[in-house]
Short mmCIF file of C-alpha atoms and ligand atoms in Angstrom, two decimals:
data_model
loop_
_atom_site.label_atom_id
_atom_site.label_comp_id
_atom_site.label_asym_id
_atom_site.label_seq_id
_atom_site.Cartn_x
_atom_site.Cartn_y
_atom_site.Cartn_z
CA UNK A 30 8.49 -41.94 11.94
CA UNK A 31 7.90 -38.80 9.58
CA UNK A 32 9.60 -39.10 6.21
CA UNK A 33 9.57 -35.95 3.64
CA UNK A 34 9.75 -36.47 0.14
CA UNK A 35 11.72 -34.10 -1.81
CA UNK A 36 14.64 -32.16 -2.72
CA UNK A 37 16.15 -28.71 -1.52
CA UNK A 38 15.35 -26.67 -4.61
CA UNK A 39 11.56 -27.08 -4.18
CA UNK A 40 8.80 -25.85 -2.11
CA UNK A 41 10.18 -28.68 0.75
CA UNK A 42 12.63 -25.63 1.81
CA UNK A 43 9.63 -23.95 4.06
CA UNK A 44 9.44 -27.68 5.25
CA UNK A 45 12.67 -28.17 6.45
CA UNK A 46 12.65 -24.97 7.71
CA UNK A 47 10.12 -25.44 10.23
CA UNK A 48 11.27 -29.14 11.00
CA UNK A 49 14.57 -27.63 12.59
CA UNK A 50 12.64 -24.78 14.28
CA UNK A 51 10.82 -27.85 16.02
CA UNK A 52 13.82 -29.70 16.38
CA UNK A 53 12.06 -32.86 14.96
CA UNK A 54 13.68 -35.53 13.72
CA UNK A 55 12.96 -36.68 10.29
CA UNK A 56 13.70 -39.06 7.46
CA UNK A 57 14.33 -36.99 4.29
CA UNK A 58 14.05 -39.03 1.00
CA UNK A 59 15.23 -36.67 -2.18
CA UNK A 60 12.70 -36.87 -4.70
CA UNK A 61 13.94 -34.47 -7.77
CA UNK A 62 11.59 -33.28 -10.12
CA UNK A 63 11.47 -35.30 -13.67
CA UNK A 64 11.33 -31.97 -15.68
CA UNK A 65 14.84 -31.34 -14.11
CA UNK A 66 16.50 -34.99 -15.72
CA UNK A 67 17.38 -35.58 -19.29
CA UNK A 68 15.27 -39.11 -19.18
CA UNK A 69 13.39 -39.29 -15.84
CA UNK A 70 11.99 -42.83 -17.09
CA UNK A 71 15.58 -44.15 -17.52
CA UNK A 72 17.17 -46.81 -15.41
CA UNK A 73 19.05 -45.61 -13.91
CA UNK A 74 17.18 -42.24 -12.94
CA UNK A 75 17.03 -41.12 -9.26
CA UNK A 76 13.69 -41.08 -7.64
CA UNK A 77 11.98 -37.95 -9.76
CA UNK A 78 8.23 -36.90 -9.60
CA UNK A 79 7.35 -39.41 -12.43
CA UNK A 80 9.04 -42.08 -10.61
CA UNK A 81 6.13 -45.24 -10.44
CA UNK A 82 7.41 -45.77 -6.92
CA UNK A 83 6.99 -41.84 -5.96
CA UNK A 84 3.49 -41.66 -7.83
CA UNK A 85 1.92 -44.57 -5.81
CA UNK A 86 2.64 -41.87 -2.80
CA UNK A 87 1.82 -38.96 -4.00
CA UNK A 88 -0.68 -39.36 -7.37
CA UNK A 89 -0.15 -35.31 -7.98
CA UNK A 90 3.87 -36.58 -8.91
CA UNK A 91 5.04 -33.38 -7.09
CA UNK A 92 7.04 -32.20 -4.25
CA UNK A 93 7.26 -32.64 -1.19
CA UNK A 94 5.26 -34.98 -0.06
CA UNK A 95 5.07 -35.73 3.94
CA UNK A 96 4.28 -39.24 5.42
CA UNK A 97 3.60 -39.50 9.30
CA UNK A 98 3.41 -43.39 9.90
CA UNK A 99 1.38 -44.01 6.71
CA UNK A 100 -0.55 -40.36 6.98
CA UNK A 101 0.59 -39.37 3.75
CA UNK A 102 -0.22 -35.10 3.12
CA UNK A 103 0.95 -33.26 0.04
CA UNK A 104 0.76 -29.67 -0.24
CA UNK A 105 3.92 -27.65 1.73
CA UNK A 106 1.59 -25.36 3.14
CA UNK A 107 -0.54 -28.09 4.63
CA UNK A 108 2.07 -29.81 5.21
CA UNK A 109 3.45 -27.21 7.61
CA UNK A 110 0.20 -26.32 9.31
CA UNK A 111 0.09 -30.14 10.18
CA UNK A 112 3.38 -30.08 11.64
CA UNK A 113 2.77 -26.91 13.79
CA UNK A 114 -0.21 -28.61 14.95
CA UNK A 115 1.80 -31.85 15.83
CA UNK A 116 4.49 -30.97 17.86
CA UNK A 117 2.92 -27.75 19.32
CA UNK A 118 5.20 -25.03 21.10
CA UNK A 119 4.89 -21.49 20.13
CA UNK A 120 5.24 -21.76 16.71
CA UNK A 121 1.34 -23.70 16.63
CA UNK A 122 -1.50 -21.86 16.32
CA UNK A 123 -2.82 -22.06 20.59
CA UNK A 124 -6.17 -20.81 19.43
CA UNK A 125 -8.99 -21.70 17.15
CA UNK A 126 -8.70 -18.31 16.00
CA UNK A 127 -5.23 -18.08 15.54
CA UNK A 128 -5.20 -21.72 13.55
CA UNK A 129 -8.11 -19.81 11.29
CA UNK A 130 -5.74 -16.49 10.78
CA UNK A 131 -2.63 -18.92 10.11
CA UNK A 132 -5.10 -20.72 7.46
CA UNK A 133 -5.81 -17.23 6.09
CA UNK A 134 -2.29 -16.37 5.73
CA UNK A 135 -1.31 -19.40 3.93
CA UNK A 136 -4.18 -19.02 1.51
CA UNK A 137 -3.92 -15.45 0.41
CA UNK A 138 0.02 -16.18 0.30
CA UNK A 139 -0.41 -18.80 -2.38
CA UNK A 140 -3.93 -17.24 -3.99
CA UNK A 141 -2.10 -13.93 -4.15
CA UNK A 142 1.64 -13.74 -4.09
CA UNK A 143 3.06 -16.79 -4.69
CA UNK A 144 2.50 -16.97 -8.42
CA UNK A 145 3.59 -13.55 -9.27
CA UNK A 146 6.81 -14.29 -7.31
CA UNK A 147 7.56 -17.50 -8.97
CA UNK A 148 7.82 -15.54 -12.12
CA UNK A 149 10.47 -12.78 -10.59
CA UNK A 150 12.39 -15.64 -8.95
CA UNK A 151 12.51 -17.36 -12.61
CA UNK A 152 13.15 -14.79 -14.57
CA UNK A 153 16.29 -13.33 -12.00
CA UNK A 154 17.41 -17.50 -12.03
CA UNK A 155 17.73 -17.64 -15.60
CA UNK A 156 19.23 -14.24 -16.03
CA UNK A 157 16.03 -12.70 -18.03
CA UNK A 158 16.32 -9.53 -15.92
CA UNK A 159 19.12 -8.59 -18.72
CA UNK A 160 16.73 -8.92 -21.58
CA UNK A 161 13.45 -6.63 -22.21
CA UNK A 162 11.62 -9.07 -22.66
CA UNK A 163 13.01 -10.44 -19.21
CA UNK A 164 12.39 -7.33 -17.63
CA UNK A 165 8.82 -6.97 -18.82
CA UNK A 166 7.69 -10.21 -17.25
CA UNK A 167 9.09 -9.10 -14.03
CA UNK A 168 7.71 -5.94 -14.27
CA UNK A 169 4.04 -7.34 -14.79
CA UNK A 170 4.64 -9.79 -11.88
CA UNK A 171 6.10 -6.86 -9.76
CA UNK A 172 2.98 -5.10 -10.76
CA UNK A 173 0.47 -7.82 -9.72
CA UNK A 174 2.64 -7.87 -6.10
CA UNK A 175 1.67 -4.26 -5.47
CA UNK A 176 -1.75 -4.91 -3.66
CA UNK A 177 -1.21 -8.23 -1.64
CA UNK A 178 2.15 -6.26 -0.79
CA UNK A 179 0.48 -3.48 0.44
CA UNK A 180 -1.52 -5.66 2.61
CA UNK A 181 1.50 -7.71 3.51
CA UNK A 182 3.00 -4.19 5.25
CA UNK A 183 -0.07 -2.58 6.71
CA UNK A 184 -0.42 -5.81 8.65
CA UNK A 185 3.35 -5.65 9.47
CA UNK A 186 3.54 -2.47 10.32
CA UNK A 187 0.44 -3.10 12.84
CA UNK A 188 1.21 -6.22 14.21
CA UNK A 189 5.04 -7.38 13.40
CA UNK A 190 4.54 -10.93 13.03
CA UNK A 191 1.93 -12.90 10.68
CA UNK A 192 -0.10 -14.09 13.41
CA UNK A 193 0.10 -13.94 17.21
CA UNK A 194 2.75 -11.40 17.34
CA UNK A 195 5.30 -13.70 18.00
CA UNK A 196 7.23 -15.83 15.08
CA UNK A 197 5.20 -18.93 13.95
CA UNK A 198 4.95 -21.21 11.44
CA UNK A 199 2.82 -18.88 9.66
CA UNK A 200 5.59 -16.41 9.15
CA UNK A 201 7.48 -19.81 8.15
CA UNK A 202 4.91 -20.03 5.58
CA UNK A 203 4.37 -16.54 4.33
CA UNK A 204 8.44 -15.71 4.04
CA UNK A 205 8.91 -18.77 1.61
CA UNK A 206 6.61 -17.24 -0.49
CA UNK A 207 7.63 -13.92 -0.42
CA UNK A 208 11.35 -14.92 -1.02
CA UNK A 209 10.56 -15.86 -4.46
CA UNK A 210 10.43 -12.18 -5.31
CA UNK A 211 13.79 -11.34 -3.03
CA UNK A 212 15.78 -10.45 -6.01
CA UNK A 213 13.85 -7.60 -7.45
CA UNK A 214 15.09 -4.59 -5.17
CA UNK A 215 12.99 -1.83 -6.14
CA UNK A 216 9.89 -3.89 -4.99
CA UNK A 217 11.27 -5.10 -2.03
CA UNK A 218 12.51 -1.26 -1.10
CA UNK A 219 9.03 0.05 -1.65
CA UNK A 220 7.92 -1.94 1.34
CA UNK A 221 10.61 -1.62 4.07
CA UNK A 222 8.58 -3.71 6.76
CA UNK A 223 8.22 -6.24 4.76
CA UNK A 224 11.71 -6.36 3.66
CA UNK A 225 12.76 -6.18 7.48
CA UNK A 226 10.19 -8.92 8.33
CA UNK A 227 11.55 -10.87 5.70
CA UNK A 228 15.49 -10.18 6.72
CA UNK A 229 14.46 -11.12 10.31
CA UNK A 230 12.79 -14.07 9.36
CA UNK A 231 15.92 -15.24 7.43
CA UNK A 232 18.29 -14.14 10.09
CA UNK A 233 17.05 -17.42 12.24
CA UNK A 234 19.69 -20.01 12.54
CA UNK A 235 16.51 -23.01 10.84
CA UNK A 236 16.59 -20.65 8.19
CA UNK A 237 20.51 -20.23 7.57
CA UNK A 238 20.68 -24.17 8.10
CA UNK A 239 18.26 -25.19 4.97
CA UNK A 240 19.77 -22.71 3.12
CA UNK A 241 22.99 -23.67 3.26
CA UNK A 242 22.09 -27.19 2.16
CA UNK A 243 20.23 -25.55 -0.75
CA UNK A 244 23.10 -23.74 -2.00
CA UNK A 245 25.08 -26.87 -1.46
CA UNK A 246 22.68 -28.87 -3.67
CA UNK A 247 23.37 -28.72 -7.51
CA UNK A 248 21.25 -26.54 -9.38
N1 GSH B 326 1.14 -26.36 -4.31
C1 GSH B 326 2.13 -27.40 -4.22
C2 GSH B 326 3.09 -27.25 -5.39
C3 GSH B 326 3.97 -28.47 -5.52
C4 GSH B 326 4.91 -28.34 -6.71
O1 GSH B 326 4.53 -27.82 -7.79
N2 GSH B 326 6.12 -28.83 -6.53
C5 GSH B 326 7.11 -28.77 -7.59
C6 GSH B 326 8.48 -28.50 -6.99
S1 GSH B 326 8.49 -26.97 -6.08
C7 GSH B 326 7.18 -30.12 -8.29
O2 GSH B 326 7.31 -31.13 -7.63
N3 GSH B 326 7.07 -30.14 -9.61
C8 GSH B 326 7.17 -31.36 -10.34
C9 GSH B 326 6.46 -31.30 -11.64
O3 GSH B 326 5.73 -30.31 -11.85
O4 GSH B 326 6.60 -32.20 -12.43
C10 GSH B 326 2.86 -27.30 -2.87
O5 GSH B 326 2.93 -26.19 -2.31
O6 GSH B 326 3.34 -28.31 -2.36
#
């Protein structure tokens, strides 16, 4: 029985994601995070990332958290990767080499863009993109996006998929990263294949699913 831990505004998206593209069936348990209550240690609190009960699972208190009959994994990217592995088909990696290049995808996703788009997906949440101040964050993180992006669409533009040439949980992966940035056009315009790699990627019905539960979940 697989069980994820954890809540649709949080990393779990790119989990749930690729657990429809599989098909699998799951238990999902919502675990918010305890930043996002007013007393996360009250009674009557839901299950949050402080929770006692959530931190015997998962000691790092985040989300989400994946348990496979007792083989408990944190880490969404890992998490993923697992899953692939798991159920197989052609989102897997069917090589050693092509598990390796997924591996390398995820990593320089996370070592490189990830952060950077965290801030632009902040700042455009909260509105800063209408204060200077606002605008000079996203500007530094737009900045920082420039090289890894410039990877990101050489490889795209060579290859059209992350790995394999065919859509895998890497892309899975890689697009829930990238997203984070989604809102600031001119960055996204300055590199059309990964903006149509991206748009593809989101056109898929697992996508359109989760994200219509995300939407539907309060903010
Ligand atoms: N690198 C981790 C990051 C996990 C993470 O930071 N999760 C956030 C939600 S997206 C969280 O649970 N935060 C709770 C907290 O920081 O207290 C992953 O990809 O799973």
């Amino acid at each position: 029985m697989l069980t994820l831990y954890g809540i649709y505004r949080s990393r779990a998206t790119r989990n749930i994601w690729l657990l429809a593209e599989l098909g699998a069936s799951y238990r999902f348990q919502p675990v918010i995070q305890g930043y996002r209550l007013p007393d996360p240690a009250a009674k009557d609190a839901p299950l949050n990332t402080t929770s006692p009960a959530f931190l015997a699972i998962s000691p790092a208190g985040a989300v989400p958290v994946l348990d496979d009959d007792g083989f408990v994994l944190s880490e969404s990217l890992a998490i993923n990767l697992y899953l692939a592995r798991k159920f197989g088909g052609t989102l897997a990696p069917t090589t050693a080499q092509e598990d390796a290049r997924m591996q390398q995808w995820a990593l320089y996703g996370v070592s490189s863009i990830e952060g950077p788009a965290l801030d632009i997906s902040y700042a455009y949440a909260r509105g800063e993109d209408k204060t200077e101040a606002g605008r000079a964050v996203i500007a530094a993180a737009a900045e920082k996006l420039q090289r890894p992006f410039k990877v990101l669409e050489a490889h795209l533009l060579r290859e059209g998929q992350i790995v394999g040439g065919r859509f895998t949980v890497a892309d899975i992966n890689m697009a829930e990263m990238v997203r984070y940035a989604q809102a600031h056009a001119p960055l996204m315009d300055a590199f059309p294949a990964v903006k149509g790699w991206l748009a593809a990627c989101q056109a898929r019905p697992a996508f359109k699913a989760m994200w219509a539960s995300r939407l539907a979940e309060p903010a």
